[in-house]
Amino acid sequence: MTREKRNVLVLATCQVLFGTGRSLLIVTAPLIAYSIASHKGLATLPTSLVIVGTAIMTIPASLFMRRAGRKVGFILGSLIGVVSGLVSAYAVLHSNFWLFAFGALLFGFFAGFAQLYRFAAADVASEDFKSKAISLVLAGGVVSGFLGPESAKIGQHMVTSIPFVGAYLILTGVTVLAIFVLLLLDIPKLTPQE
């Protein structure tokens, strides 16, 4: 397998893993927030904070990767995702709404890095393979649209009698798996012109 195809496979796999966590969070966060928030009108705040976190982190993530490289940047983003999953699981276990909202914001920070997988695919692909590489990475999002809700179902009562603690441990696990997959990424650092 050529380096460009291996890199695209790595990025597509990471897109599946990230998307699985994102779909899991989007499906479960309003239910959890509604059940633990003191004011039920705050039920959509954690989901909104994912979007806010993504918006806040997208440019800094890109600037960081320009200096440190894509591989280091994606691994750092995934580490933030692991912390997000652990914080969220702890918050759900202890019915702490504001900590759960913070965990969702952290997931948004992770998403700011992960949204760049498709651009990395364009960086590693030759001109004739570039559009297919981007499509393959984005197709990972379609797969994760099925895996995320299924993971939420599996994790709903997996660990404790408190619903969805296990789901956030699954989110943590798929993000840890993404870190190991990213170790196989081999993208040369881009020149300032590139």
C-alpha atoms as a printed R data frame, in Angstrom:
    type eleno elety resid chain resno       x      y      z
1   ATOM     1    CA   MET     A     1   0.000  0.000  0.000
2   ATOM     2    CA   THR     A     2   1.398  3.415 -0.930
3   ATOM     3    CA   ARG     A     3   1.987  6.105  1.675
4   ATOM     4    CA   GLU     A     4  -0.823  8.292  0.350
5   ATOM     5    CA   LYS     A     5  -3.357  5.449  0.458
6   ATOM     6    CA   ARG     A     6  -2.248  4.397  3.945
7   ATOM     7    CA   ASN     A     7  -2.595  8.003  5.146
8   ATOM     8    CA   VAL     A     8  -6.070  8.273  3.646
9   ATOM     9    CA   LEU     A     9  -7.057  4.986  5.321
10  ATOM    10    CA   VAL     A    10  -5.758  6.319  8.658
11  ATOM    11    CA   LEU     A    11  -7.638  9.604  8.243
12  ATOM    12    CA   ALA     A    12 -10.851  7.858  7.151
13  ATOM    13    CA   THR     A    13 -10.629  5.540 10.158
14  ATOM    14    CA   CYS     A    14 -10.120  8.506 12.471
15  ATOM    15    CA   GLN     A    15 -13.101 10.230 10.852
16  ATOM    16    CA   VAL     A    16 -15.224  7.159 11.648
17  ATOM    17    CA   LEU     A    17 -14.018  7.121 15.259
18  ATOM    18    CA   PHE     A    18 -14.476 10.873 15.753
19  ATOM    19    CA   GLY     A    19 -17.886 10.826 14.072
20  ATOM    20    CA   THR     A    20 -18.984  7.911 16.228
21  ATOM    21    CA   GLY     A    21 -18.209  9.929 19.347
22  ATOM    22    CA   ARG     A    22 -19.848 13.035 17.909
23  ATOM    23    CA   SER     A    23 -23.063 11.194 16.951
24  ATOM    24    CA   LEU     A    24 -23.131  9.482 20.343
25  ATOM    25    CA   LEU     A    25 -22.844 12.866 22.069
26  ATOM    26    CA   ILE     A    26 -25.451 14.547 19.852
27  ATOM    27    CA   VAL     A    27 -27.940 11.726 20.484
28  ATOM    28    CA   THR     A    28 -27.436 11.524 24.256
29  ATOM    29    CA   ALA     A    29 -26.496 15.024 25.446
30  ATOM    30    CA   PRO     A    30 -29.990 16.571 25.340
31  ATOM    31    CA   LEU     A    31 -31.475 13.575 27.178
32  ATOM    32    CA   ILE     A    32 -28.800 13.675 29.850
33  ATOM    33    CA   ALA     A    33 -28.906 17.459 30.199
34  ATOM    34    CA   TYR     A    34 -32.695 17.443 30.498
35  ATOM    35    CA   SER     A    35 -32.530 14.844 33.259
36  ATOM    36    CA   ILE     A    36 -29.823 16.572 35.328
37  ATOM    37    CA   ALA     A    37 -30.297 20.319 34.655
38  ATOM    38    CA   SER     A    38 -32.009 22.328 37.364
39  ATOM    39    CA   HIS     A    39 -33.668 24.424 34.645
40  ATOM    40    CA   LYS     A    40 -34.981 22.251 31.792
41  ATOM    41    CA   GLY     A    41 -34.507 25.104 29.303
42  ATOM    42    CA   LEU     A    42 -30.761 24.395 29.485
43  ATOM    43    CA   ALA     A    43 -31.174 20.912 27.978
44  ATOM    44    CA   THR     A    44 -29.651 21.902 24.621
45  ATOM    45    CA   LEU     A    45 -26.755 23.916 26.070
46  ATOM    46    CA   PRO     A    46 -24.199 21.062 26.020
47  ATOM    47    CA   THR     A    47 -24.954 20.322 22.365
48  ATOM    48    CA   SER     A    48 -24.614 24.018 21.558
49  ATOM    49    CA   LEU     A    49 -21.289 24.140 23.376
50  ATOM    50    CA   VAL     A    50 -19.920 21.459 21.043
51  ATOM    51    CA   ILE     A    51 -20.510 23.854 18.157
52  ATOM    52    CA   VAL     A    52 -19.100 26.809 20.093
53  ATOM    53    CA   GLY     A    53 -16.001 24.799 21.033
54  ATOM    54    CA   THR     A    54 -15.488 23.784 17.408
55  ATOM    55    CA   ALA     A    55 -15.738 27.399 16.275
56  ATOM    56    CA   ILE     A    56 -13.307 28.553 18.959
57  ATOM    57    CA   MET     A    57 -10.706 25.869 18.218
58  ATOM    58    CA   THR     A    58 -10.711 25.497 14.422
59  ATOM    59    CA   ILE     A    59  -8.282 28.350 13.659
60  ATOM    60    CA   PRO     A    60  -5.953 27.706 16.638
61  ATOM    61    CA   ALA     A    61  -5.862 24.003 15.702
62  ATOM    62    CA   SER     A    62  -4.876 24.884 12.160
63  ATOM    63    CA   LEU     A    63  -2.189 27.306 13.337
64  ATOM    64    CA   PHE     A    64  -0.849 24.731 15.790
65  ATOM    65    CA   MET     A    65  -0.639 22.103 13.056
66  ATOM    66    CA   ARG     A    66   1.210 24.521 10.819
67  ATOM    67    CA   ARG     A    67   3.968 24.634 13.445
68  ATOM    68    CA   ALA     A    68   3.891 21.139 14.911
69  ATOM    69    CA   GLY     A    69   2.575 19.078 12.000
70  ATOM    70    CA   ARG     A    70  -0.689 17.282 11.321
71  ATOM    71    CA   LYS     A    71   0.167 14.120 13.241
72  ATOM    72    CA   VAL     A    72   1.039 15.942 16.472
73  ATOM    73    CA   GLY     A    73  -1.988 18.211 16.082
74  ATOM    74    CA   PHE     A    74  -4.415 15.365 15.547
75  ATOM    75    CA   ILE     A    75  -3.001 13.452 18.513
76  ATOM    76    CA   LEU     A    76  -3.290 16.555 20.727
77  ATOM    77    CA   GLY     A    77  -6.890 17.011 19.580
78  ATOM    78    CA   SER     A    78  -7.646 13.374 20.365
79  ATOM    79    CA   LEU     A    79  -6.147 13.763 23.839
80  ATOM    80    CA   ILE     A    80  -8.579 16.634 24.404
81  ATOM    81    CA   GLY     A    81 -11.308 14.259 23.205
82  ATOM    82    CA   VAL     A    82 -10.242 11.648 25.770
83  ATOM    83    CA   VAL     A    83 -10.434 14.240 28.555
84  ATOM    84    CA   SER     A    84 -13.852 15.274 27.239
85  ATOM    85    CA   GLY     A    85 -15.139 11.703 27.427
86  ATOM    86    CA   LEU     A    86 -13.814 11.164 30.946
87  ATOM    87    CA   VAL     A    87 -15.155 14.504 32.218
88  ATOM    88    CA   SER     A    88 -18.547 13.791 30.643
89  ATOM    89    CA   ALA     A    89 -18.734 10.264 32.084
90  ATOM    90    CA   TYR     A    90 -17.863 11.599 35.537
91  ATOM    91    CA   ALA     A    91 -20.428 14.394 35.196
92  ATOM    92    CA   VAL     A    92 -23.172 11.973 34.158
93  ATOM    93    CA   LEU     A    93 -22.277  9.618 37.019
94  ATOM    94    CA   HIS     A    94 -22.545 12.473 39.536
95  ATOM    95    CA   SER     A    95 -25.433 14.337 37.819
96  ATOM    96    CA   ASN     A    96 -23.338 17.484 37.477
97  ATOM    97    CA   PHE     A    97 -24.877 19.533 34.662
98  ATOM    98    CA   TRP     A    98 -22.215 22.253 34.454
99  ATOM    99    CA   LEU     A    99 -19.380 19.758 34.388
100 ATOM   100    CA   PHE     A   100 -21.228 17.875 31.658
101 ATOM   101    CA   ALA     A   101 -21.566 21.120 29.685
102 ATOM   102    CA   PHE     A   102 -17.814 21.689 30.110
103 ATOM   103    CA   GLY     A   103 -17.157 18.164 28.814
104 ATOM   104    CA   ALA     A   104 -19.241 19.000 25.735
105 ATOM   105    CA   LEU     A   105 -17.236 22.195 25.192
106 ATOM   106    CA   LEU     A   106 -14.036 20.129 25.370
107 ATOM   107    CA   PHE     A   107 -15.475 17.779 22.771
108 ATOM   108    CA   GLY     A   108 -16.016 20.834 20.590
109 ATOM   109    CA   PHE     A   109 -12.320 21.691 21.007
110 ATOM   110    CA   PHE     A   110 -11.484 18.151 19.874
111 ATOM   111    CA   ALA     A   111 -13.817 18.618 16.905
112 ATOM   112    CA   GLY     A   112 -11.877 21.751 15.948
113 ATOM   113    CA   PHE     A   113  -8.904 19.485 15.287
114 ATOM   114    CA   ALA     A   114 -10.837 16.539 13.853
115 ATOM   115    CA   GLN     A   115 -12.679 18.701 11.303
116 ATOM   116    CA   LEU     A   116  -9.295 19.042  9.586
117 ATOM   117    CA   TYR     A   117  -8.997 15.336  8.653
118 ATOM   118    CA   ARG     A   118 -10.394 15.985  5.177
119 ATOM   119    CA   PHE     A   119  -7.912 18.791  4.561
120 ATOM   120    CA   ALA     A   120  -5.084 16.536  5.645
121 ATOM   121    CA   ALA     A   121  -6.324 13.996  3.090
122 ATOM   122    CA   ALA     A   122  -5.974 16.684  0.425
123 ATOM   123    CA   ASP     A   123  -2.424 17.389  1.659
124 ATOM   124    CA   VAL     A   124  -1.311 13.777  1.311
125 ATOM   125    CA   ALA     A   125  -2.995 12.867 -1.965
126 ATOM   126    CA   SER     A   126  -1.680 13.348 -5.463
127 ATOM   127    CA   GLU     A   127  -3.724 15.562 -7.798
128 ATOM   128    CA   ASP     A   128  -5.494 12.636 -9.472
129 ATOM   129    CA   PHE     A   129  -6.329 10.990 -6.111
130 ATOM   130    CA   LYS     A   130  -7.187 14.153 -4.129
131 ATOM   131    CA   SER     A   131 -10.959 14.289 -4.680
132 ATOM   132    CA   LYS     A   132 -11.310 10.556 -4.005
133 ATOM   133    CA   ALA     A   133  -9.184 10.882 -0.847
134 ATOM   134    CA   ILE     A   134 -11.392 13.652  0.505
135 ATOM   135    CA   SER     A   135 -14.523 11.651 -0.375
136 ATOM   136    CA   LEU     A   136 -13.201  8.558  1.395
137 ATOM   137    CA   VAL     A   137 -12.485 10.523  4.573
138 ATOM   138    CA   LEU     A   138 -15.898 12.178  4.479
139 ATOM   139    CA   ALA     A   139 -17.545  8.781  3.900
140 ATOM   140    CA   GLY     A   140 -16.298  7.911  7.380
141 ATOM   141    CA   GLY     A   141 -18.892 10.364  8.661
142 ATOM   142    CA   VAL     A   142 -21.659  8.350  7.037
143 ATOM   143    CA   VAL     A   143 -20.486  5.151  8.728
144 ATOM   144    CA   SER     A   144 -20.230  6.919 12.079
145 ATOM   145    CA   GLY     A   145 -23.825  8.122 11.715
146 ATOM   146    CA   PHE     A   146 -24.837  4.508 12.330
147 ATOM   147    CA   LEU     A   147 -22.135  3.587 14.845
148 ATOM   148    CA   GLY     A   148 -22.703  6.550 17.193
149 ATOM   149    CA   PRO     A   149 -26.352  5.879 18.051
150 ATOM   150    CA   GLU     A   150 -25.651  2.137 18.301
151 ATOM   151    CA   SER     A   151 -22.782  2.873 20.702
152 ATOM   152    CA   ALA     A   152 -25.129  5.032 22.767
153 ATOM   153    CA   LYS     A   153 -27.590  2.120 22.989
154 ATOM   154    CA   ILE     A   154 -24.862 -0.305 23.999
155 ATOM   155    CA   GLY     A   155 -23.489  2.113 26.601
156 ATOM   156    CA   GLN     A   156 -26.839  3.191 27.995
157 ATOM   157    CA   HIS     A   157 -26.807  0.682 30.882
158 ATOM   158    CA   MET     A   158 -23.379 -0.852 30.382
159 ATOM   159    CA   VAL     A   159 -21.640  0.306 33.561
160 ATOM   160    CA   THR     A   160 -24.094  1.507 36.175
161 ATOM   161    CA   SER     A   161 -27.791  1.976 36.664
162 ATOM   162    CA   ILE     A   162 -27.243  5.629 35.744
163 ATOM   163    CA   PRO     A   163 -28.018  5.863 32.015
164 ATOM   164    CA   PHE     A   164 -25.274  6.698 29.527
165 ATOM   165    CA   VAL     A   165 -22.197  6.639 31.772
166 ATOM   166    CA   GLY     A   166 -21.007  3.690 29.692
167 ATOM   167    CA   ALA     A   167 -21.742  5.593 26.487
168 ATOM   168    CA   TYR     A   168 -19.205  8.254 27.459
169 ATOM   169    CA   LEU     A   169 -16.684  5.577 28.341
170 ATOM   170    CA   ILE     A   170 -17.230  4.223 24.809
171 ATOM   171    CA   LEU     A   171 -16.642  7.755 23.490
172 ATOM   172    CA   THR     A   172 -13.402  7.832 25.479
173 ATOM   173    CA   GLY     A   173 -12.413  4.411 24.155
174 ATOM   174    CA   VAL     A   174 -12.946  5.240 20.482
175 ATOM   175    CA   THR     A   175 -10.933  8.429 20.950
176 ATOM   176    CA   VAL     A   176  -8.074  6.504 22.565
177 ATOM   177    CA   LEU     A   177  -8.235  4.100 19.628
178 ATOM   178    CA   ALA     A   178  -7.942  7.091 17.265
179 ATOM   179    CA   ILE     A   179  -4.674  8.076 18.977
180 ATOM   180    CA   PHE     A   180  -3.207  4.652 18.241
181 ATOM   181    CA   VAL     A   181  -4.419  4.810 14.643
182 ATOM   182    CA   LEU     A   182  -2.880  8.282 14.264
183 ATOM   183    CA   LEU     A   183   0.522  6.871 15.192
184 ATOM   184    CA   LEU     A   184   0.471  5.322 11.694
185 ATOM   185    CA   LEU     A   185  -0.004  8.716 10.015
186 ATOM   186    CA   ASP     A   186   2.960  9.800  7.906
187 ATOM   187    CA   ILE     A   187   2.401 13.310  6.599
188 ATOM   188    CA   PRO     A   188   5.528 15.328  5.897
189 ATOM   189    CA   LYS     A   189   5.532 18.814  7.369
190 ATOM   190    CA   LEU     A   190   4.352 21.309  4.775
191 ATOM   191    CA   THR     A   191   6.513 24.141  3.533
192 ATOM   192    CA   PRO     A   192   5.272 27.722  4.162
193 ATOM   193    CA   GLN     A   193   4.238 27.964  0.484
194 ATOM   194    CA   GLU     A   194   2.181 24.763  0.729
